[in-house]
mmCIF file of C-alpha atoms in Angstrom:
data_model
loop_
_atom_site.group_PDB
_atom_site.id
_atom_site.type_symbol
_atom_site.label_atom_id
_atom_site.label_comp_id
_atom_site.label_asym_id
_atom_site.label_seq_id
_atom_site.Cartn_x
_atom_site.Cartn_y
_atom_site.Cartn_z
ATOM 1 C CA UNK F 1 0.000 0.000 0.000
ATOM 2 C CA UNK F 2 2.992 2.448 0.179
ATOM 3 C CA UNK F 3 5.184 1.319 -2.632
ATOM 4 C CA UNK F 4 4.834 4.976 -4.582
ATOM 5 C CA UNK F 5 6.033 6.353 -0.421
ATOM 6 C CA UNK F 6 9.562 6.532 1.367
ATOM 7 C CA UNK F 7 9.248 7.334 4.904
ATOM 8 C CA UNK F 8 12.307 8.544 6.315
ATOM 9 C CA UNK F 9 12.078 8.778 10.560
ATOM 10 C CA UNK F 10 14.213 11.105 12.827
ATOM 11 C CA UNK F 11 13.942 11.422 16.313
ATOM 12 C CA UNK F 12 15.199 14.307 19.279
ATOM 13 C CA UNK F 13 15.133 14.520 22.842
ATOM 14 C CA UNK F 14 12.137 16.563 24.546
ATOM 15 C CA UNK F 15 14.112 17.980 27.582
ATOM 16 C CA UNK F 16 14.442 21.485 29.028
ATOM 17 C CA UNK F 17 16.609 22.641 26.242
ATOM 18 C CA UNK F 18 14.782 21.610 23.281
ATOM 19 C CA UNK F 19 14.503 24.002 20.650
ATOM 20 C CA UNK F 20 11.179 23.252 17.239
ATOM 21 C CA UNK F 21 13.030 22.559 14.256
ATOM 22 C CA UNK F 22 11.694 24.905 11.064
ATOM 23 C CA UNK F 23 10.105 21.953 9.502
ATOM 24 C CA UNK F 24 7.712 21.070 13.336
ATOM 25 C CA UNK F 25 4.212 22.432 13.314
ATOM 26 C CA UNK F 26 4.708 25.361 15.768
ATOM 27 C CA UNK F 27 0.779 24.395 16.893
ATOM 28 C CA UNK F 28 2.316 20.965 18.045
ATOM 29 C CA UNK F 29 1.610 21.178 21.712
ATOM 30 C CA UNK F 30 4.973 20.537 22.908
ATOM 31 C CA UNK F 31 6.787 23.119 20.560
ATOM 32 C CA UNK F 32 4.278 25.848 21.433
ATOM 33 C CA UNK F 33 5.910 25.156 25.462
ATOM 34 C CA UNK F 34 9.114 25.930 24.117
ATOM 35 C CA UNK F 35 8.819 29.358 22.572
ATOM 36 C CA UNK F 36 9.276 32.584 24.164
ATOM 37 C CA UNK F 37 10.548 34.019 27.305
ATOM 38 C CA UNK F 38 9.269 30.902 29.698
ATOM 39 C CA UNK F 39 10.708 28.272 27.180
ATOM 40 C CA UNK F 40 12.913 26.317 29.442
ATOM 41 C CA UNK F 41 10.556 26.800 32.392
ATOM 42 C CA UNK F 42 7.839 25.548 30.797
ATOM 43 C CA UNK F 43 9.473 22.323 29.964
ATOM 44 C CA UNK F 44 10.850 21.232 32.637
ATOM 45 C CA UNK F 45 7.972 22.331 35.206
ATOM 46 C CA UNK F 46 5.825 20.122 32.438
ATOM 47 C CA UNK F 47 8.160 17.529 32.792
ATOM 48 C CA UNK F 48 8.157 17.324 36.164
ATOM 49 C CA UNK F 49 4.901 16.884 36.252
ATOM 50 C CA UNK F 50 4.699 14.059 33.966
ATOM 51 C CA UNK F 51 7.463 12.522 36.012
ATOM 52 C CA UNK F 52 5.099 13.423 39.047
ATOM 53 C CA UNK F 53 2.288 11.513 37.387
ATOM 54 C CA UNK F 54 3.988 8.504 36.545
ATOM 55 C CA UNK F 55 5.191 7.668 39.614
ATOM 56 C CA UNK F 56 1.846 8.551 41.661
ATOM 57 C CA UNK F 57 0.137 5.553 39.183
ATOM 58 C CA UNK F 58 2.878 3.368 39.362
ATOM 59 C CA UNK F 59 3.332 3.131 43.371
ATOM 60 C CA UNK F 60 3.656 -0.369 43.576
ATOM 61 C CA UNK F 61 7.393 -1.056 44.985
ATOM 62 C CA UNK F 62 7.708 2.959 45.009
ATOM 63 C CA UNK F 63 7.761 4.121 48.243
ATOM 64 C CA UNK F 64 9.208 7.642 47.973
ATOM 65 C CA UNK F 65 7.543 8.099 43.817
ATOM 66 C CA UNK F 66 11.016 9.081 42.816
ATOM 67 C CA UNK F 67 11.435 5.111 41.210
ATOM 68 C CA UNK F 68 10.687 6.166 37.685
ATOM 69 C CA UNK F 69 11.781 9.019 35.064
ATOM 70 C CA UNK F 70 9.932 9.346 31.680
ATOM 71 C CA UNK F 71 12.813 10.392 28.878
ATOM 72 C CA UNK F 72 10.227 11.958 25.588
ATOM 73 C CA UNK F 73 11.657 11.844 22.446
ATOM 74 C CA UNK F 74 10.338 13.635 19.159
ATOM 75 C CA UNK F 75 9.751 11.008 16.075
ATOM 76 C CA UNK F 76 9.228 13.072 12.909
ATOM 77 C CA UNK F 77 7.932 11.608 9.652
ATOM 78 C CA UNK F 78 8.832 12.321 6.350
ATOM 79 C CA UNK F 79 7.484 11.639 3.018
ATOM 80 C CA UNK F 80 9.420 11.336 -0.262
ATOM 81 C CA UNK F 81 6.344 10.864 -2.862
ATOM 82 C CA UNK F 82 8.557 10.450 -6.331
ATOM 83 C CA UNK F 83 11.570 9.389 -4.894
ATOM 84 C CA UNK F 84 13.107 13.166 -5.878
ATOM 85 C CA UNK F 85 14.862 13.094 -1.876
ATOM 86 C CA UNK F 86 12.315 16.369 -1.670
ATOM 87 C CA UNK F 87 10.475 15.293 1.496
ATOM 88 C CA UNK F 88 7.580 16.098 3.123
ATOM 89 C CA UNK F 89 7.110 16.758 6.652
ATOM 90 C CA UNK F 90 3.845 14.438 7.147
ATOM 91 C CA UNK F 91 3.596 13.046 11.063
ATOM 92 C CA UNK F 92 4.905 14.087 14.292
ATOM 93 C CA UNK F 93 4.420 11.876 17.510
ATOM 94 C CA UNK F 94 6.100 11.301 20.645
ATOM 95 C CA UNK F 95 7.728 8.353 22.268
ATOM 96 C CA UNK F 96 7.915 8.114 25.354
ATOM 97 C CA UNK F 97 10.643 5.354 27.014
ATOM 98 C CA UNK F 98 10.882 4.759 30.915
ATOM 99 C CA UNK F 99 13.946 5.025 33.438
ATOM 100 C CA UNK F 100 13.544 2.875 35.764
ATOM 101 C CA UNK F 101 16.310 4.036 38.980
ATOM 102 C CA UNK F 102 15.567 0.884 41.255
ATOM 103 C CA UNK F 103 16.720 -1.758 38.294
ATOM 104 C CA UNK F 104 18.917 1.049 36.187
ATOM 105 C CA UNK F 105 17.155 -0.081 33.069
ATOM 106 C CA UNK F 106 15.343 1.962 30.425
ATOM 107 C CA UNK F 107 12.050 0.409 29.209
ATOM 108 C CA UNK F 108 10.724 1.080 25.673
ATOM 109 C CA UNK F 109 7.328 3.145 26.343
ATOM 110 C CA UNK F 110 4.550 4.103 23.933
ATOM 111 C CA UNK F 111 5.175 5.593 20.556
ATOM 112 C CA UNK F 112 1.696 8.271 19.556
ATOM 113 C CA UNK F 113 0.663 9.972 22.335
ATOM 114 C CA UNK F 114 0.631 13.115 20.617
ATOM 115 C CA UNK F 115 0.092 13.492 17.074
ATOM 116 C CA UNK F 116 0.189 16.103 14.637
ATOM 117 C CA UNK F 117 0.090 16.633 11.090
ATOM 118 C CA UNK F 118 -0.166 19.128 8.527
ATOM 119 C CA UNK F 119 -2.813 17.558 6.502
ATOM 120 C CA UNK F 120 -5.193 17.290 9.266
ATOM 121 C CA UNK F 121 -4.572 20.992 9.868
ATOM 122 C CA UNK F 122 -5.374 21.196 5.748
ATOM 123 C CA UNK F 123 -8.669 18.960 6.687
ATOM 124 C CA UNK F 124 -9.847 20.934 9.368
ATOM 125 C CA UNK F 125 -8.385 24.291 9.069
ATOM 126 C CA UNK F 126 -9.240 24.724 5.009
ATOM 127 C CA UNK F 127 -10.974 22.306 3.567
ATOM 128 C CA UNK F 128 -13.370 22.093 6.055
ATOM 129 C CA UNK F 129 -14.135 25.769 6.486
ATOM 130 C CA UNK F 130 -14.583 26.495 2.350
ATOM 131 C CA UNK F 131 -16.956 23.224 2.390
ATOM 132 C CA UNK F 132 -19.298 25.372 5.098
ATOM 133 C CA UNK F 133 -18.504 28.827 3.971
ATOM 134 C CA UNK F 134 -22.026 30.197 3.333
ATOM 135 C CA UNK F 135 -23.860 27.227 4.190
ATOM 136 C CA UNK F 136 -26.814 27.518 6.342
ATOM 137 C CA UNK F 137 -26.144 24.072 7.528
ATOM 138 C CA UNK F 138 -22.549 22.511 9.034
ATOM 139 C CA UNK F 139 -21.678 19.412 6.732
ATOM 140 C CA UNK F 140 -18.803 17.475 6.211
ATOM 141 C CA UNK F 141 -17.098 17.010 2.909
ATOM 142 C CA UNK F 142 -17.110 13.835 1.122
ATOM 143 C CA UNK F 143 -14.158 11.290 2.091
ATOM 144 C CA UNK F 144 -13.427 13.836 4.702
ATOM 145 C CA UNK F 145 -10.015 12.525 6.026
ATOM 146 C CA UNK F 146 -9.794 9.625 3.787
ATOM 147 C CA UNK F 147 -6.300 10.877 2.363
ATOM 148 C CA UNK F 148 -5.001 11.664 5.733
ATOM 149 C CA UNK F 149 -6.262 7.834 6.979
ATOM 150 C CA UNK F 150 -4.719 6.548 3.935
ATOM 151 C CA UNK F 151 -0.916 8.028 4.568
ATOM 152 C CA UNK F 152 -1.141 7.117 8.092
ATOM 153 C CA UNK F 153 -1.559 3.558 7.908
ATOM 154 C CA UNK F 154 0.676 3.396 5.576
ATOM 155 C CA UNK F 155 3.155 5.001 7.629
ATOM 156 C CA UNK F 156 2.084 1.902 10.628
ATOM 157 C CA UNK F 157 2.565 -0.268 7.511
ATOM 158 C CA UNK F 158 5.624 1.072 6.386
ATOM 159 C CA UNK F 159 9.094 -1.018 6.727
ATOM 160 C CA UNK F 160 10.033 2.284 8.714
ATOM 161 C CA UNK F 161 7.778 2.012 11.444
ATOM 162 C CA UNK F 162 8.542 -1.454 11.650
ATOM 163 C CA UNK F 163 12.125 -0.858 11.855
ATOM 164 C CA UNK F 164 12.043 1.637 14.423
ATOM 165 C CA UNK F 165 8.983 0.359 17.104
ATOM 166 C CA UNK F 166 7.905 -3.246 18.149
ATOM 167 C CA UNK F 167 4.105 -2.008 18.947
ATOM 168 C CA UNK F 168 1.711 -0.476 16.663
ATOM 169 C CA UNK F 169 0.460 3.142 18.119
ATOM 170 C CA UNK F 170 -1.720 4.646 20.933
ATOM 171 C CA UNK F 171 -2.823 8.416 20.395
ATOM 172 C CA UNK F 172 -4.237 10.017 23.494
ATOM 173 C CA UNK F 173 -6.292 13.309 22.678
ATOM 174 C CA UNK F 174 -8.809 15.598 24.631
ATOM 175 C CA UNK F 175 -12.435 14.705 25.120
ATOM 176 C CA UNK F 176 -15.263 16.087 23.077
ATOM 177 C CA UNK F 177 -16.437 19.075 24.661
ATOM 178 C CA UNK F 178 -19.948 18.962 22.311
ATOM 179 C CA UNK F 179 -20.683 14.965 23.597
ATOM 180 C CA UNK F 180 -21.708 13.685 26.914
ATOM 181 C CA UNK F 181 -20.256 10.789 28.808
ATOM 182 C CA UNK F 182 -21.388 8.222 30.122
ATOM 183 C CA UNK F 183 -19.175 5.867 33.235
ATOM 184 C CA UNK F 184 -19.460 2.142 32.789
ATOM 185 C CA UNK F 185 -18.946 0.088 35.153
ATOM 186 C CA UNK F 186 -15.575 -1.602 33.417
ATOM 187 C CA UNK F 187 -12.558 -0.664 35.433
ATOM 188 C CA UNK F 188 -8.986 -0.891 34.426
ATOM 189 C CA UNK F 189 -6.518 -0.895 37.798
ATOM 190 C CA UNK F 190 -4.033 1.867 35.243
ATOM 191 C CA UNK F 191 -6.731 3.123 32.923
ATOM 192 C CA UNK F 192 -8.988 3.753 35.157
ATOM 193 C CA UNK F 193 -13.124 3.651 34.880
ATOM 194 C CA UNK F 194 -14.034 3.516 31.045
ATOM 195 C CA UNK F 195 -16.937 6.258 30.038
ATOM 196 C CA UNK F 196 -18.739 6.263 26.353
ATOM 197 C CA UNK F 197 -20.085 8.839 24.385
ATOM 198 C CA UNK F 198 -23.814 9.650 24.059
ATOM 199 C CA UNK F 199 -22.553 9.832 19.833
ATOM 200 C CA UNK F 200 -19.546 9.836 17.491
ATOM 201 C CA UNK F 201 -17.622 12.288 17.268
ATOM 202 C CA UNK F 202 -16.089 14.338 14.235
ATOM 203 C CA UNK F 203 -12.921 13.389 15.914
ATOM 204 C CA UNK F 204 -13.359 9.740 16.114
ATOM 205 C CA UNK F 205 -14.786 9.222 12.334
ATOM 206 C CA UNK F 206 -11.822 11.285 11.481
ATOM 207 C CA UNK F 207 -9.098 8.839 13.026
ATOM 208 C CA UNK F 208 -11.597 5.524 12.393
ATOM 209 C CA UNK F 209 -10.692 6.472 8.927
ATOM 210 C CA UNK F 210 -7.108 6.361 9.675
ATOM 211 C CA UNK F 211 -7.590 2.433 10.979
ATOM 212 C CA UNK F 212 -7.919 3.314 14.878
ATOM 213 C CA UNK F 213 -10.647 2.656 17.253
ATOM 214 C CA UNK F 214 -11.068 4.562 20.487
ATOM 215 C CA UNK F 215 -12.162 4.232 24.010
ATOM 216 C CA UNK F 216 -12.140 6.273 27.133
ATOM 217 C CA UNK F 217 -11.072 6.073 30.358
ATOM 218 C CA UNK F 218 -10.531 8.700 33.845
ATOM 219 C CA UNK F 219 -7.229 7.129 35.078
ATOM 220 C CA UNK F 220 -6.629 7.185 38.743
ATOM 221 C CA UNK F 221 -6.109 11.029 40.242
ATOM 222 C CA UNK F 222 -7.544 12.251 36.977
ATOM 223 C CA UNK F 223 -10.730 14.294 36.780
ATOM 224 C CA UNK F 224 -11.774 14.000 33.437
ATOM 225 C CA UNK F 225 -11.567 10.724 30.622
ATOM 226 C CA UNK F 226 -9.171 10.825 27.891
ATOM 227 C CA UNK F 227 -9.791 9.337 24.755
ATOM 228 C CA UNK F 228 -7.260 6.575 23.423
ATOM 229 C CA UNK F 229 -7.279 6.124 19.945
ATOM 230 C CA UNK F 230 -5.372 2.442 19.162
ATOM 231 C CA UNK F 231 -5.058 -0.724 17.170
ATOM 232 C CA UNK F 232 -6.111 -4.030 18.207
ATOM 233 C CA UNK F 233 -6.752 -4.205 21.731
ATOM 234 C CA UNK F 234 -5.797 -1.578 24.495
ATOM 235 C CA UNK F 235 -6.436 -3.231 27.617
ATOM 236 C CA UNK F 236 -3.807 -6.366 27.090
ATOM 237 C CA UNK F 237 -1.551 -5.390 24.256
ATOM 238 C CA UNK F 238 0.556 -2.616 26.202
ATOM 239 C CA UNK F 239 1.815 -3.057 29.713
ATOM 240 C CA UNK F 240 0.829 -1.130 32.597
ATOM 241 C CA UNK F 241 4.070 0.823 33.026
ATOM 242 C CA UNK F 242 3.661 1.405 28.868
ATOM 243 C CA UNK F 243 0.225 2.846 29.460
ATOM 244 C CA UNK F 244 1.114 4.916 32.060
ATOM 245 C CA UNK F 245 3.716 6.533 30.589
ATOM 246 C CA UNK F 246 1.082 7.866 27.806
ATOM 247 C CA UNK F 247 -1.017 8.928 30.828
ATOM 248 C CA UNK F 248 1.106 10.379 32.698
ATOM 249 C CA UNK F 249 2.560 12.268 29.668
ATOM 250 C CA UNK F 250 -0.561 13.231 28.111
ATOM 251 C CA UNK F 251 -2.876 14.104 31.123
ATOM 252 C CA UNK F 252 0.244 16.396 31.927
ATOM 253 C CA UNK F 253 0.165 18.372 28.681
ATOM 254 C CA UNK F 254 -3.544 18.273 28.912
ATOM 255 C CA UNK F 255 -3.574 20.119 32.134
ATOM 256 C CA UNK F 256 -1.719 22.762 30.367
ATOM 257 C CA UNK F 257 -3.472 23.200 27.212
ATOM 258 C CA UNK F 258 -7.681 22.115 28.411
ATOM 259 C CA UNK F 259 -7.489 23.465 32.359
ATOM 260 C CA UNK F 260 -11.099 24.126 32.025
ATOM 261 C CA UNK F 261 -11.565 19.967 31.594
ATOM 262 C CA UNK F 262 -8.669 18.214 33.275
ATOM 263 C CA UNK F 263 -7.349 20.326 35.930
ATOM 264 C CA UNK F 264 -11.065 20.941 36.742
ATOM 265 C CA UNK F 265 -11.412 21.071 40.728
ATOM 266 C CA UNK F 266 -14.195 18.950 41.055
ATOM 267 C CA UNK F 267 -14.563 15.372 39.091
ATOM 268 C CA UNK F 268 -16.331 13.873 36.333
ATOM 269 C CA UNK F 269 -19.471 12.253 37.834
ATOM 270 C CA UNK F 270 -21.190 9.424 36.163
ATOM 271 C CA UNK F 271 -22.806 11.905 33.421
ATOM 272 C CA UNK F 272 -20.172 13.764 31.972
ATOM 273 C CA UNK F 273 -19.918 17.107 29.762
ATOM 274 C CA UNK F 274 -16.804 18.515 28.997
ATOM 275 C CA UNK F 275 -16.855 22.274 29.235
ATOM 276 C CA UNK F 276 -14.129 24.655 27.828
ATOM 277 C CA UNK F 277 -16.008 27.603 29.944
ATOM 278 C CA UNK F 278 -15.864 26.305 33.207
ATOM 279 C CA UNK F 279 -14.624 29.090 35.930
ATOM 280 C CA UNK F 280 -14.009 26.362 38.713
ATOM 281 C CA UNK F 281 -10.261 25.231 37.444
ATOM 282 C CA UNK F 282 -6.972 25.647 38.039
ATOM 283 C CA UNK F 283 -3.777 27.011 36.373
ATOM 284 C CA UNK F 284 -0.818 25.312 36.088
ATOM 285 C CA UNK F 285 2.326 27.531 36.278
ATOM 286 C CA UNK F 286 3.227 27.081 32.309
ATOM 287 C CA UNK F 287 2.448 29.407 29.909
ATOM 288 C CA UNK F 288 0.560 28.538 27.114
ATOM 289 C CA UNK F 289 -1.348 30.578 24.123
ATOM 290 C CA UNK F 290 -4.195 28.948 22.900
ATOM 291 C CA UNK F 291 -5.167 31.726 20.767
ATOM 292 C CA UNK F 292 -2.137 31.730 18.916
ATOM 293 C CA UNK F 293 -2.393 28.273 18.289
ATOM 294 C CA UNK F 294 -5.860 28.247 16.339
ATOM 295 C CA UNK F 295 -4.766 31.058 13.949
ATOM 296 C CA UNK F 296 -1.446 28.976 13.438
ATOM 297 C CA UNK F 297 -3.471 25.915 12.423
ATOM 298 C CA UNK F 298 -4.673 28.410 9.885
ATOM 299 C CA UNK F 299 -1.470 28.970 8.147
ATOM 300 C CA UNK F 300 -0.643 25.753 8.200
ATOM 301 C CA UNK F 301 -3.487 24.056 6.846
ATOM 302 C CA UNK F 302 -2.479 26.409 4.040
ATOM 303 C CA UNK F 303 1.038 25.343 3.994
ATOM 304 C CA UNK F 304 0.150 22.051 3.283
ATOM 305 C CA UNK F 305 -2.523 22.672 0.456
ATOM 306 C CA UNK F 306 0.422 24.518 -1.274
ATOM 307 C CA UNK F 307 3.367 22.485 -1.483
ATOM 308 C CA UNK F 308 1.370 18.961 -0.793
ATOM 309 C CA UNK F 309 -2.419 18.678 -1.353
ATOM 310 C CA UNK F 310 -2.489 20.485 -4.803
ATOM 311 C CA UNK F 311 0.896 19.871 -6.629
ATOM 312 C CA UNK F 312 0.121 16.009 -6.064
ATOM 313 C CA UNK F 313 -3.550 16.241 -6.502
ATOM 314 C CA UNK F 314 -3.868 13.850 -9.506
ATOM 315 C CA UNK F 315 -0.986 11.356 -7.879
ATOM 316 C CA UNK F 316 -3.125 10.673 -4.714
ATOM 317 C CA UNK F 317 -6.457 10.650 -6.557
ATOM 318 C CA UNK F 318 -4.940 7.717 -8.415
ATOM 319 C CA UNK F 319 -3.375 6.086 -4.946
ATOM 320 C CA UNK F 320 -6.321 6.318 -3.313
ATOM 321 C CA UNK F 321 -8.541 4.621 -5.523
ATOM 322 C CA UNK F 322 -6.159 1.830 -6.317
ATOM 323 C CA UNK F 323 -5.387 1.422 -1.713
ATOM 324 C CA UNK F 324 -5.720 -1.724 0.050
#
């Protein structure tokens, strides 16, 4: 399915010092931390806190919670279409990998957690808004994200991925703040107490197209479910210490960038709506401009239908058709 693709994968440490590259998406949560005066403050308060996390869900054997360290690295994808070497910057996730002090060994963690892309900012940001532009009604274009769903499973399929991570990925993104939830009574001892949505989700059709299912969970100490978006099965396929280094890691940044939801000071009850205007939160100490980051999806989304959507146009009309 990606014979006409070359993906080419490089990877860089997500410390205190890290500086976005000019070819990450500055809307990328992470690289929006590490811009302006509170740069190196904001990372490593927000890594402490995912360090924090960890440890407070993995207690067993962990007296003090100082046992573990979570180490983030960067994994950016690139696409070579015609085999020209002119690449594409299509994916970027994190990895996370575990240090373990009691043992002195590092574990391999999750690769996903975070994902961005510049054709989902194209999807959403353009294509999306000229589809509704003067309509009296929202809709959503035909085989809305199909191209997107296409190049990432390819990418999972690719001998790159294969090459470079023994599990397939686990994306862990935001609740919808338009859906209610609903608690269940399955319970996961790491995951927590699994919740479902009254409907689907623009979200989830989006990434169902990209091959990945999705359920959610309030992890223990949370206040809010996340939504994991995976392959195969969740619950048994990923050890505990793997899945909490994707909580830990992504409840962190979603203190930071949804407050409103998940560092909320009272807790999801068993009917649940998510709501970007609620007063009764708290502020972490990292500074973060969500403003900026909605007209930067903008440009983007633009980027991308300039040097990627249009001038291969006819090429991926042609893929598409002939995927498997």
């Amino acid at each position: 399915m990606n014979k006409h693709f070359t993906f080419t994968i490089n990877s860089i440490c997500l410390d205190e010092n890290y500086h976005p590259s000019d070819k990450t998406r500055i809307t990328t949560n992470f690289a929006n931390l590490a811009r302006g005066s509170h740069r190196q403050a904001n990372l490593r308060n927000a890594l402490k806190m995912i360090d924090n996390s960890f440890n407070a869900l993995a207690h067993w054997d962990n007296p003090k919670g100082d046992r573990y360290t979570v180490e983030l690295e960067i994994i950016s994808v690139n696409l070579d279409i015609d085999g020209s070497g002119q690449t594409f910057p299509s994916i970027e996730i994190l990895k996370t990998n575990i240090v373990d002090h009691k043992t002195n060994k590092r574990i391999e963690g999750i690769v996903g957690n975070n994902f961005s892309s510049y054709v989902r900012d194209y999807d959403f940001s353009v294509l999306l808004a000229e589809h509704n532009k003067g309509q009296a009604k929202f809709s959503i274009p035909d085989d809305f994200g199909g191209l997107h769903g296409k190049l990432f499973q390819s990418f999972v399929h690719s001998d790159a991925y294969k090459q470079n991570f023994n599990k397939p990925p686990v994306i862990c993104l935001s609740v919808s703040d338009n859906k209610t939830y609903h608690r269940i009574e399955n319970q996961h001892p790491v995951l927590g107490v699994e919740y479902q949505p009254n409907e689907s989700s623009l979200t989830e059709q989006y990434f169902k197209k990209m091959g990945l299912q999705v359920r959610y969970f309030m992890p223990p100490n949370s206040v809010a479910p996340l939504a994991f978006y995976f392959f195969g099965d969740l619950l048994n396929d990923y050890t505990h210490l793997e899945l909490i280094s994707t909580i830990s890691t992504m409840g962190t940044f979603q203190k930071i960038y949804r407050p409103e939801i998940y560092n909320a000071n009272a807790v999801a009850g068993k009917c649940y709506q998510p709501n970007l205007k609620n007063l009764d939160h708290s502020l972490t100490q990292i500074v973060y401009d969500r403003a900026e980051r909605s007209q930067l999806a903008n440009e983007q989304g633009k980027f991308a239908a300039e040097h990627f959507i249009k001038p291969y146009q006819t090429f991926f009309e042609q893929w598409s058709a002939n995927f498997v």
